[in-house]
Amino acid sequence: RSRDDSHIYDIFGGVFFSTIKCPSCDYVTGIFESFLDISLPLNRNSKWHYKEDVLSLDMCLEEFFKAEVIDDFKCEKCHKKGRVYRQTKIYKAPKILVQSFKRFDFHKYSGYNEKIDNKVKLVEKGAIISRDHYYHPELGNIALYDCRFSFVMLAASYELNGIVDHYGTAVSGHYTGISYQPQIFVISFNYSLCYDLKEKSWAHYDDAKVTESVHKDTIMDYVTLGSRQPYIVFYRQIKS
């Protein structure tokens, strides 16, 4: 049984495909890598954040998918060394897309881990990851494309399904969760057996305390205003 052969990977698993092109002979190296989540940067010193300290989910994803510079790379074909760029794209999209934010970072001047408290504006529904970040075989010379995953040529659509919030600092804190509740049937034995369809709603989890029917305006604040608390967000793939 392979490491990636499990129900967990069936639900949360995706596949990255990275390419490295040799500047000397144009030979392209392809690398597959499975993932269960995407860890998004929140670099307060980077040029891509707003002055008012508010980031969008799109900005974080753009930073994640930027080409990575690799110095002193040795080509396996021509054996020459040099600087190359590793470009990572999505080869297979997961059913449940999990994204975590890098909110904890080591500060070289203080010598301690610090929490990065940028606000992040989430997306309620749509193509969370743009089509540019999916691997398209017609754009390269890699002969490793599997037709079973041809659907990833179109950006998968997702909707927000859950949020894990962190309150506190890098030293101590508290986690809470907000989860989307699906439609369910409730059976009532009041003189007769009947079925009642419960409305879709959100619930808030704080240790053993569960608060149902969280108002949708609370969720929309994460989208329109942004929040400093989100640490992990869950998106469920939906039909376009």
XYZ file of N, CA, C and O in Angstrom, residues 70-222:
612
model
N 16.813 28.940 -7.838
C 17.731 27.922 -7.329
C 19.119 28.205 -7.888
O 19.322 28.202 -9.110
N 20.049 28.484 -7.007
C 21.434 28.742 -7.422
C 22.220 27.440 -7.486
O 21.949 26.487 -6.755
N 23.189 27.439 -8.391
C 24.123 26.311 -8.495
C 23.401 24.993 -8.791
O 23.731 23.941 -8.238
N 22.416 25.043 -9.686
C 21.698 23.834 -10.087
C 22.471 23.104 -11.179
O 22.958 23.715 -12.131
N 22.582 21.790 -11.055
C 23.304 20.989 -12.046
C 22.313 20.236 -12.915
O 21.529 19.428 -12.435
N 22.379 20.485 -14.224
C 21.474 19.842 -15.167
C 21.859 18.371 -15.317
O 23.031 18.029 -15.482
N 20.862 17.503 -15.275
C 21.136 16.074 -15.378
C 21.444 15.631 -16.811
O 21.886 14.501 -17.025
N 21.251 16.521 -17.790
C 21.534 16.176 -19.178
C 22.890 16.693 -19.638
O 23.743 15.930 -20.091
N 23.091 18.036 -19.502
C 24.356 18.611 -19.971
C 25.375 18.751 -18.850
O 26.538 19.078 -19.103
N 24.931 18.543 -17.599
C 25.786 18.575 -16.405
C 26.396 19.949 -16.113
O 27.331 20.043 -15.323
N 25.842 20.981 -16.714
C 26.322 22.327 -16.428
C 25.582 22.888 -15.214
O 24.426 22.557 -14.972
N 26.280 23.742 -14.460
C 25.695 24.363 -13.289
C 25.317 25.816 -13.587
O 25.952 26.476 -14.410
N 24.314 26.285 -12.881
C 23.912 27.677 -13.056
C 22.636 27.981 -12.287
O 22.071 27.117 -11.609
N 22.193 29.217 -12.392
C 20.960 29.638 -11.726
C 19.757 29.261 -12.581
O 19.733 29.514 -13.791
N 18.767 28.653 -11.943
C 17.552 28.244 -12.644
C 16.337 28.693 -11.840
O 16.454 29.156 -10.701
N 15.162 28.543 -12.453
C 13.907 28.895 -11.803
C 13.012 27.658 -11.764
O 12.800 27.001 -12.783
N 12.525 27.371 -10.581
C 11.598 26.249 -10.409
C 10.181 26.795 -10.377
O 9.828 27.609 -9.523
N 9.369 26.357 -11.335
C 7.993 26.818 -11.429
C 7.056 25.696 -11.014
O 7.068 24.610 -11.606
N 6.256 25.935 -9.997
C 5.336 24.930 -9.473
C 3.906 25.261 -9.867
O 3.466 26.400 -9.735
N 3.191 24.250 -10.358
C 1.785 24.397 -10.715
C 0.997 23.205 -10.181
O 1.586 22.211 -9.741
N -0.318 23.327 -10.219
C -1.169 22.250 -9.743
C -1.460 21.286 -10.888
O -1.902 21.692 -11.967
N -1.196 20.019 -10.650
C -1.432 18.965 -11.638
C -2.776 18.281 -11.382
O -3.485 17.925 -12.301
N -3.104 18.113 -10.120
C -4.394 17.525 -9.736
C -4.933 18.307 -8.546
O -4.263 18.467 -7.536
N -6.146 18.818 -8.686
C -6.762 19.624 -7.629
C -7.458 18.730 -6.613
O -8.095 17.743 -6.985
N -7.354 19.047 -5.324
C -8.010 18.222 -4.291
C -9.511 18.516 -4.200
O -9.972 19.579 -4.604
N -10.232 17.557 -3.647
C -11.661 17.766 -3.420
C -11.877 18.808 -2.326
O -12.768 19.655 -2.429
N -11.075 18.704 -1.273
C -11.097 19.705 -0.204
C -9.740 20.405 -0.219
O -8.712 19.768 0.019
N -9.744 21.693 -0.505
C -8.511 22.467 -0.573
C -8.242 23.103 0.791
O -9.034 23.913 1.273
N -7.143 22.699 1.414
C -6.765 23.219 2.726
C -5.617 24.200 2.547
O -4.603 23.882 1.928
N -5.791 25.396 3.084
C -4.759 26.421 2.990
C -4.456 26.952 4.384
O -5.368 27.371 5.097
N -3.194 26.922 4.751
C -2.772 27.458 6.047
C -1.931 28.698 5.818
O -1.246 28.812 4.802
N -1.988 29.608 6.762
C -1.221 30.845 6.669
C -0.018 30.779 7.605
O -0.143 30.358 8.754
N 1.126 31.187 7.110
C 2.350 31.188 7.914
C 2.340 32.394 8.845
O 2.980 33.416 8.580
N 1.627 32.263 9.939
C 1.460 33.389 10.867
C 2.566 33.466 11.914
O 2.617 34.427 12.678
N 3.424 32.476 11.979
C 4.478 32.478 12.992
C 5.839 32.485 12.301
O 6.107 31.682 11.412
N 6.690 33.421 12.724
C 7.975 33.600 12.063
C 9.035 33.966 13.098
O 8.744 34.645 14.091
N 10.255 33.514 12.860
C 11.364 33.835 13.768
C 11.903 35.220 13.439
O 12.242 35.517 12.294
N 11.934 36.093 14.443
C 12.431 37.462 14.271
C 13.902 37.499 14.655
O 14.274 37.261 15.806
N 14.745 37.821 13.691
C 16.185 37.733 13.918
C 16.697 38.765 14.925
O 17.744 38.559 15.546
N 15.984 39.886 15.085
C 16.456 40.913 16.015
C 16.047 40.608 17.453
O 16.838 40.804 18.389
N 14.838 40.126 17.655
C 14.386 39.816 19.009
C 14.837 38.428 19.458
O 14.956 38.169 20.656
N 15.079 37.552 18.480
C 15.476 36.195 18.818
C 14.317 35.311 19.247
O 14.528 34.226 19.795
N 13.091 35.770 18.984
C 11.903 35.008 19.369
C 10.987 34.813 18.152
O 11.066 35.572 17.167
N 10.128 33.823 18.257
C 9.077 33.660 17.260
C 8.013 34.725 17.494
O 7.649 35.005 18.635
N 7.534 35.313 16.431
C 6.497 36.333 16.526
C 5.331 35.967 15.611
O 5.506 35.290 14.593
N 4.157 36.425 16.005
C 2.976 36.187 15.191
C 2.812 37.310 14.176
O 2.892 38.492 14.513
N 2.582 36.935 12.931
C 2.305 37.913 11.868
C 0.792 38.100 11.812
O 0.048 37.171 11.498
N 0.340 39.290 12.160
C -1.100 39.508 12.342
C -1.745 40.279 11.204
O -2.707 41.014 11.395
N -1.227 40.113 9.972
C -1.882 40.735 8.824
C -3.328 40.275 8.712
O -3.642 39.108 8.933
N -4.213 41.190 8.355
C -5.567 40.801 8.000
C -5.542 40.092 6.646
O -4.764 40.445 5.769
N -6.400 39.102 6.501
C -6.523 38.389 5.233
C -7.989 38.373 4.819
O -8.855 38.003 5.606
N -8.247 38.803 3.582
C -9.592 38.728 3.036
C -9.764 37.396 2.318
O -9.012 37.078 1.397
N -10.740 36.622 2.766
C -10.992 35.330 2.157
C -11.918 35.468 0.945
O -12.437 36.545 0.664
N -12.114 34.378 0.258
C -13.021 34.316 -0.889
C -14.163 33.381 -0.523
O -13.926 32.281 -0.001
N -15.387 33.799 -0.781
C -16.532 32.961 -0.418
C -16.716 31.807 -1.397
O -16.900 30.658 -0.992
N -16.648 32.095 -2.685
C -16.889 31.066 -3.694
C -16.258 31.493 -5.009
O -16.193 32.675 -5.333
N -15.783 30.503 -5.771
C -15.246 30.792 -7.093
C -13.991 29.994 -7.383
O -13.663 29.032 -6.697
N -13.289 30.413 -8.438
C -12.021 29.776 -8.815
C -10.934 30.328 -7.898
O -10.275 31.322 -8.207
N -10.767 29.693 -6.743
C -9.833 30.181 -5.728
C -8.420 30.291 -6.296
O -7.703 31.263 -6.064
N -8.023 29.285 -7.058
C -6.705 29.283 -7.694
C -6.910 29.526 -9.189
O -7.665 28.801 -9.844
N -6.247 30.526 -9.730
C -6.469 30.910 -11.122
C -5.965 29.842 -12.074
O -5.128 28.997 -11.732
N -6.461 29.877 -13.298
C -6.094 28.896 -14.324
C -4.599 28.929 -14.612
O -4.018 27.915 -15.008
N -3.961 30.076 -14.422
C -2.519 30.198 -14.694
C -1.686 29.301 -13.787
O -0.533 29.000 -14.111
N -2.245 28.897 -12.657
C -1.478 28.105 -11.697
C -1.725 26.602 -11.839
O -1.312 25.823 -10.999
N -2.416 26.214 -12.919
C -2.585 24.807 -13.228
C -1.616 24.411 -14.342
O -1.298 25.222 -15.219
N -1.164 23.173 -14.310
C -0.227 22.705 -15.324
C -0.969 22.393 -16.617
O -1.940 21.650 -16.628
N -0.500 22.978 -17.723
C -1.073 22.748 -19.038
C -0.030 22.062 -19.911
O 1.002 22.660 -20.229
N -0.251 20.832 -20.305
C 0.775 20.099 -21.049
C 1.145 20.716 -22.372
O 2.257 20.563 -22.848
N 0.211 21.459 -22.974
C 0.520 22.042 -24.279
C 1.510 23.194 -24.182
O 2.017 23.682 -25.183
N 1.799 23.645 -22.948
C 2.703 24.775 -22.771
C 4.142 24.342 -22.549
O 5.030 25.183 -22.467
N 4.399 23.050 -22.445
C 5.754 22.595 -22.159
C 6.135 21.388 -22.986
O 5.375 20.921 -23.840
N 7.311 20.877 -22.770
C 7.787 19.718 -23.517
C 7.950 18.512 -22.607
O 8.796 17.670 -22.806
N 7.092 18.445 -21.586
C 7.138 17.332 -20.653
C 6.173 16.246 -21.134
O 4.992 16.515 -21.350
N 6.653 15.046 -21.315
C 5.824 13.951 -21.809
C 5.331 13.089 -20.654
O 5.402 11.873 -20.688
N 4.821 13.715 -19.595
C 4.409 12.980 -18.411
C 2.932 13.187 -18.104
O 2.466 12.831 -17.049
N 2.214 13.775 -19.025
C 0.826 14.131 -18.766
C -0.068 12.893 -18.747
O 0.035 12.019 -19.586
N -0.946 12.814 -17.772
C -1.871 11.702 -17.612
C -3.268 12.200 -17.955
O -3.783 13.129 -17.317
N -3.901 11.598 -18.962
C -5.195 12.088 -19.429
C -6.282 11.964 -18.368
O -7.322 12.600 -18.459
N -6.071 11.137 -17.327
C -7.079 11.005 -16.278
C -7.277 12.316 -15.535
O -8.299 12.542 -14.915
N -6.278 13.206 -15.560
C -6.356 14.458 -14.825
C -6.586 15.643 -15.761
O -6.224 16.761 -15.463
N -7.186 15.393 -16.919
C -7.348 16.465 -17.904
C -8.253 17.589 -17.397
O -8.185 18.709 -17.869
N -9.092 17.277 -16.397
C -10.018 18.294 -15.891
C -9.300 19.457 -15.236
O -9.863 20.530 -15.097
N -8.046 19.277 -14.828
C -7.373 20.358 -14.122
C -6.962 21.477 -15.065
O -6.481 22.500 -14.629
N -7.154 21.285 -16.374
C -6.837 22.358 -17.313
C -7.785 23.530 -17.113
O -7.502 24.644 -17.508
N -8.934 23.278 -16.500
C -9.852 24.341 -16.135
C -9.768 24.539 -14.628
O -9.748 23.573 -13.874
N -9.722 25.783 -14.202
C -9.590 26.065 -12.778
C -10.802 25.525 -12.022
O -11.942 25.807 -12.369
N -10.535 24.716 -11.008
C -11.618 24.162 -10.199
C -12.269 25.256 -9.370
O -11.602 26.183 -8.904
N -13.581 25.150 -9.185
C -14.316 26.110 -8.362
C -14.485 25.550 -6.955
O -14.728 24.353 -6.773
N -14.357 26.432 -5.973
C -14.460 26.039 -4.567
C -15.380 27.001 -3.827
O -15.598 28.142 -4.273
N -15.894 26.543 -2.686
C -16.619 27.435 -1.793
C -16.094 27.239 -0.373
O -15.689 26.142 0.007
N -16.103 28.318 0.377
C -15.600 28.305 1.747
C -16.416 27.327 2.588
O -17.645 27.365 2.595
N -15.709 26.448 3.305
C -16.388 25.396 4.045
C -16.016 25.372 5.533
O -16.722 24.782 6.341
N -14.878 26.002 5.903
C -14.485 26.001 7.302
C -13.302 26.920 7.549
O -12.506 27.181 6.650
N -13.211 27.417 8.779
C -12.137 28.337 9.172
C -11.645 27.937 10.556
O -12.452 27.703 11.467
N -10.332 27.854 10.723
C -9.727 27.693 12.042
C -9.068 29.019 12.400
O -8.193 29.496 11.671
N -9.502 29.632 13.486
C -8.965 30.917 13.942
C -7.969 30.707 15.073
O -8.120 29.785 15.891
N -6.967 31.593 15.120
C -6.018 31.582 16.235
C -6.053 32.939 16.922
O -5.914 33.984 16.283
N -6.242 32.911 18.240
C -6.223 34.124 19.049
C -5.036 34.045 20.000
O -4.827 33.036 20.667
N -4.258 35.124 20.054
C -3.130 35.126 20.965
C -1.830 35.468 20.260
O -1.812 36.168 19.239
N -0.738 34.973 20.813
C 0.593 35.285 20.306
C 1.274 33.996 19.853
O 0.682 32.919 19.869
N 2.565 34.137 19.480
C 3.339 32.960 19.103
C 3.699 32.113 20.311
O 4.071 30.951 20.179
N 3.574 32.689 21.514
C 3.921 31.976 22.741
C 2.731 31.196 23.289
O 2.854 30.049 23.725
N 1.583 31.826 23.297
C 0.379 31.180 23.811
C -0.827 31.673 23.033
O -0.814 32.775 22.471
N -1.853 30.860 22.997
C -3.038 31.267 22.261
C -4.145 30.241 22.354
O -4.059 29.268 23.108
N -5.189 30.473 21.581
C -6.373 29.627 21.627
C -6.922 29.483 20.214
O -6.936 30.434 19.429
N -7.360 28.257 19.884
C -7.915 27.980 18.563
C -9.420 27.761 18.657
O -9.915 27.095 19.576
N -10.140 28.318 17.689
C -11.575 28.066 17.549
C -11.852 27.724 16.094
O -11.005 27.932 15.223
N -13.031 27.192 15.835
C -13.371 26.806 14.474
C -14.763 27.240 14.077
O -15.660 27.351 14.913
N -14.926 27.513 12.794
C -16.237 27.793 12.213
C -16.420 26.826 11.055
O -15.554 26.712 10.186
N -17.526 26.110 11.046
C -17.736 25.079 10.038
C -19.091 25.231 9.373
O -20.087 25.581 10.014
N -19.109 24.966 8.071
C -20.338 25.005 7.290
C -21.140 23.746 7.561
O -20.598 22.637 7.524
N -22.416 23.900 7.867
C -23.274 22.765 8.179
C -24.114 22.396 6.960
O -24.833 23.238 6.424
N -24.039 21.145 6.502
C -24.845 20.734 5.334
C -26.313 20.584 5.695
O -26.686 20.610 6.867
N -27.132 20.407 4.672
C -28.548 20.167 4.908
C -28.736 18.762 5.486
O -28.144 17.805 5.013
N -29.562 18.669 6.524
C -29.833 17.357 7.124
C -31.337 17.205 7.366
O -32.077 18.189 7.427
N -31.741 15.968 7.524
C -33.141 15.691 7.851
C -33.256 15.430 9.346
O -32.454 14.727 9.939
N -34.268 16.016 9.968
C -34.536 15.816 11.387
C -35.823 15.010 11.523
O -36.846 15.343 10.919
N -35.766 13.946 12.298
C -36.938 13.095 12.500
C -37.658 13.514 13.782
O -37.039 13.619 14.842
N -38.924 13.758 13.710
C -39.711 14.181 14.865
C -40.819 13.163 15.135
O -41.557 12.775 14.224
N -40.935 12.728 16.400
C -41.981 11.789 16.786
C -43.050 12.539 17.604
O -43.176 12.375 18.800
N -43.793 13.379 16.953
C -44.860 14.133 17.602
C -46.173 13.720 16.957
O -46.641 14.339 16.021
N -46.726 12.621 17.490
C -47.941 12.006 16.970
C -47.706 11.304 15.628
O -48.376 10.340 15.300
N -46.801 11.819 14.851
C -46.560 11.184 13.560
C -45.089 11.369 13.193
O -44.396 12.236 13.725
N -44.635 10.542 12.285
C -43.254 10.604 11.824
C -43.158 11.615 10.685
O -43.884 11.519 9.699
N -42.293 12.597 10.838
C -42.165 13.598 9.779
C -40.699 13.943 9.585
O -39.857 13.698 10.457
N -40.404 14.517 8.465
C -39.045 14.904 8.113
C -38.998 16.414 7.887
O -39.841 16.975 7.197
N -38.038 17.027 8.506
C -37.905 18.475 8.378
C -36.501 18.787 7.845
O -35.504 18.362 8.437
N -36.435 19.495 6.743
C -35.147 19.832 6.144
C -34.554 21.044 6.848
O -35.149 22.125 6.845
N -33.399 20.826 7.477
C -32.758 21.917 8.205
C -32.047 22.854 7.238
O -31.414 22.417 6.295
N -32.138 24.136 7.482
C -31.492 25.120 6.607
C -29.980 25.020 6.729
O -29.445 24.678 7.774
N -29.292 25.341 5.612
C -27.835 25.389 5.647
C -27.394 26.503 6.585
O -27.966 27.584 6.589
N -26.392 26.226 7.401
C -25.969 27.230 8.363
C -24.506 27.015 8.719
O -23.861 26.081 8.243
N -24.001 27.901 9.566
C -22.638 27.810 10.067
C -22.684 27.593 11.576
O -23.593 28.069 12.250
N -21.680 26.882 12.089
C -21.590 26.656 13.534
C -20.200 27.055 14.012
O -19.212 26.915 13.282
N -20.133 27.553 15.259
C -18.867 27.989 15.857
C -18.475 27.014 16.963
O -19.287 26.667 17.817
N -17.211 26.564 16.920
C -16.716 25.583 17.888
C -15.617 26.208 18.741
O -14.614 26.695 18.213
N -15.833 26.210 20.045
C -14.875 26.766 20.997
C -14.725 25.769 22.140
O -15.517 25.774 23.081
N -13.721 24.897 22.024
C -13.576 23.768 22.959
C -14.872 22.946 22.964
O -15.314 22.507 21.916
N -15.475 22.788 24.130
C -16.685 21.976 24.212
C -17.953 22.771 23.881
O -19.041 22.196 23.784
N -17.832 24.071 23.711
C -18.990 24.912 23.431
C -19.225 25.010 21.929
O -18.331 25.368 21.167
N -20.435 24.694 21.503
C -20.811 24.765 20.097
C -21.979 25.727 19.944
O -23.015 25.570 20.602
N -21.791 26.735 19.105
C -22.841 27.715 18.842
C -23.332 27.519 17.423
O -22.582 27.721 16.457
N -24.583 27.094 17.284
C -25.140 26.884 15.954
C -25.758 28.172 15.423
O -25.962 29.141 16.140
N -26.047 28.137 14.133
C -26.713 29.252 13.453
C -25.908 30.547 13.558
O -26.441 31.609 13.914
N -24.638 30.481 13.265
C -23.825 31.694 13.162
C -24.331 32.511 11.976
O -24.516 31.977 10.882
N -24.572 33.797 12.198
C -25.143 34.637 11.150
C -24.176 34.742 9.980
O -22.955 34.844 10.150
N -24.719 34.713 8.772
C -23.878 34.744 7.578
C -23.076 36.039 7.483
O -22.003 36.074 6.880
N -23.576 37.130 8.075
C -22.828 38.392 8.065
C -21.472 38.228 8.741
O -20.492 38.869 8.364
N -21.426 37.370 9.758
C -20.154 37.100 10.441
C -19.166 36.470 9.478
O -17.972 36.816 9.458
N -19.643 35.545 8.647
C -18.793 34.899 7.652
C -18.380 35.896 6.580
O -17.221 35.928 6.136
N -19.301 36.735 6.154
C -19.003 37.697 5.088
C -17.980 38.741 5.532
O -17.285 39.322 4.689
N -17.873 38.985 6.840
C -16.846 39.908 7.327
C -15.445 39.393 6.995
O -14.528 40.183 6.756
N -15.276 38.080 7.000
C -13.988 37.497 6.621
C -13.660 37.806 5.151
O -12.509 37.869 4.759
